[in-house]
Amino acid sequence: MKKTPLLNVALSRLIASLGHGDMVVIGDAGLPVPPGVELIDLALTHGVPDFVSTLKVVLSEMQVESHALAKEIFDKQPTALSTLDELNDEGSLGRRDLLSHEQFKVLSRQARAIVRTGECQPYCNIVLVSGVTF
């Protein structure tokens, strides 16, 4: 059995297959999934699993070079924003890029996969760009 926190087979497989510059989106329950982009659907019910828990588990295995958020998250101020700021300040998320929500959805078309959570707070979506460990 794995020793790391991530137990989901599809998500573990995805992270193990990433190359430098590949993108993974972690999204709330309402984020649309573009045709042709793999969906790893973790959503069970409202809030389960939540965005922050999912992000932290992904970060336990994924090397992140940069991330993108929709600017609108700063207008709505969901509770997840404070955790995003903490993770950003400690360097776990690399460089931060801000886009409009529409630009975010266009960028998500290039993702290797979208991970859908049960999060129901507005704009709790992030694009993680894979880095390298060397």
C-alpha positions as a printed Julia matrix, in Angstrom:
134×3 Matrix{Float64}:
   0.0    0.0     0.0
   1.16   3.55   -0.73
   2.76   5.55    2.07
   1.76   8.95    0.7
  -1.67  10.54    1.36
  -2.99  10.19   -2.21
  -4.99   6.96   -2.56
  -7.14   7.69   -5.64
  -5.81   5.48   -8.45
  -6.78   7.77  -11.34
  -5.31  10.85   -9.69
  -2.12   9.06   -8.68
  -1.72   7.74  -12.24
  -2.22  11.23  -13.65
   0.4   12.83  -11.41
   2.91  10.06  -12.13
   2.47  10.65  -15.87
   2.97  14.44  -15.85
   5.83  16.07  -17.68
   7.26  19.55  -17.3
   4.63  22.14  -18.21
   1.64  19.8   -18.15
  -1.45  21.31  -16.54
  -3.91  19.87  -14.04
  -7.05  21.74  -13.0
  -8.64  21.27   -9.61
 -12.13  22.63   -9.8
 -15.29  23.23   -7.88
 -18.46  21.26   -8.56
 -19.64  23.74  -11.2
 -16.54  24.15  -13.38
 -17.31  22.97  -16.93
 -15.14  20.23  -18.35
 -14.19  20.87  -21.99
 -14.72  18.06  -24.5
 -11.61  15.92  -24.82
 -10.18  16.76  -21.38
 -10.07  13.86  -18.93
 -12.35  14.23  -15.92
 -11.38  12.74  -12.58
 -14.63  13.18  -10.69
 -14.19  13.04   -6.93
 -17.42  14.92   -6.11
 -19.75  13.03   -3.77
 -22.04  15.76   -2.44
 -21.93  19.48   -1.6
 -18.55  20.17   -0.05
 -17.22  16.59   -0.21
 -14.4   16.48   -0.94
 -13.62  20.13   -0.49
 -11.24  22.1    -2.69
  -8.55  22.72   -0.06
  -8.26  19.08    1.05
  -8.04  17.93   -2.55
  -5.4   20.54   -3.39
  -3.25  19.65   -0.37
  -3.3   15.93   -1.22
  -2.37  16.66   -4.85
   0.48  18.88   -3.67
   1.81  16.0    -1.54
   2.82  14.28   -4.81
   2.95  16.93   -7.53
   5.84  19.3    -8.18
   4.26  22.65   -9.11
   6.08  25.31  -11.11
   3.23  27.82  -11.31
  -0.51  28.18  -10.9
  -3.36  30.23  -12.29
  -6.48  31.56  -10.6
  -9.47  33.5   -11.84
  -9.29  37.12  -10.65
 -12.92  36.84   -9.53
 -11.84  34.73   -6.55
 -10.62  37.97   -4.92
 -14.06  39.57   -5.33
 -15.95  36.64   -3.79
 -13.36  35.85   -1.08
 -14.22  32.16   -0.5
 -12.7   30.65    2.64
 -10.3   28.63    0.45
  -8.56  31.86   -0.61
  -6.69  32.19    2.68
  -5.23  28.7     2.22
  -4.29  29.49   -1.38
  -2.47  32.6    -0.18
  -0.65  30.63    2.54
   0.42  27.94    0.08
   1.54  30.62   -2.36
   3.52  32.46    0.33
   5.34  29.28    1.35
   6.27  28.55   -2.28
   4.19  25.4    -2.75
   2.39  26.82   -5.79
   5.2   28.56   -7.65
   4.48  31.73   -9.62
   0.89  33.02   -9.56
  -0.9   34.08  -12.74
  -4.29  35.79  -12.65
  -6.83  35.48  -15.45
 -10.46  36.33  -15.97
 -12.8   33.41  -15.3
 -13.45  33.19  -19.04
  -9.7   33.05  -19.76
  -9.38  30.4   -17.03
 -11.99  28.22  -18.76
 -10.18  28.63  -22.11
  -6.86  27.64  -20.49
  -8.5   24.57  -18.94
  -8.97  23.19  -22.47
  -5.21  22.52  -22.49
  -5.21  20.6   -19.2
  -4.26  16.94  -19.06
  -7.19  16.49  -16.66
  -9.73  18.32  -14.55
 -10.25  17.07  -11.02
 -13.81  17.84   -9.93
 -14.36  18.29   -6.21
 -17.6   18.72   -4.31
 -16.65  22.32   -3.51
 -19.59  24.74   -3.78
 -17.85  28.04   -3.03
 -17.47  30.35   -6.04
 -14.26  30.39   -8.07
 -12.49  27.63   -6.12
 -10.56  26.54   -9.18
  -6.85  26.37   -9.85
  -4.62  25.41  -12.75
  -1.44  23.7   -11.55
   1.49  23.67  -13.97
   3.84  20.76  -13.43
   7.44  21.47  -12.61
  10.46  19.22  -12.29
  12.27  18.04   -9.17
  15.75  18.54  -10.62
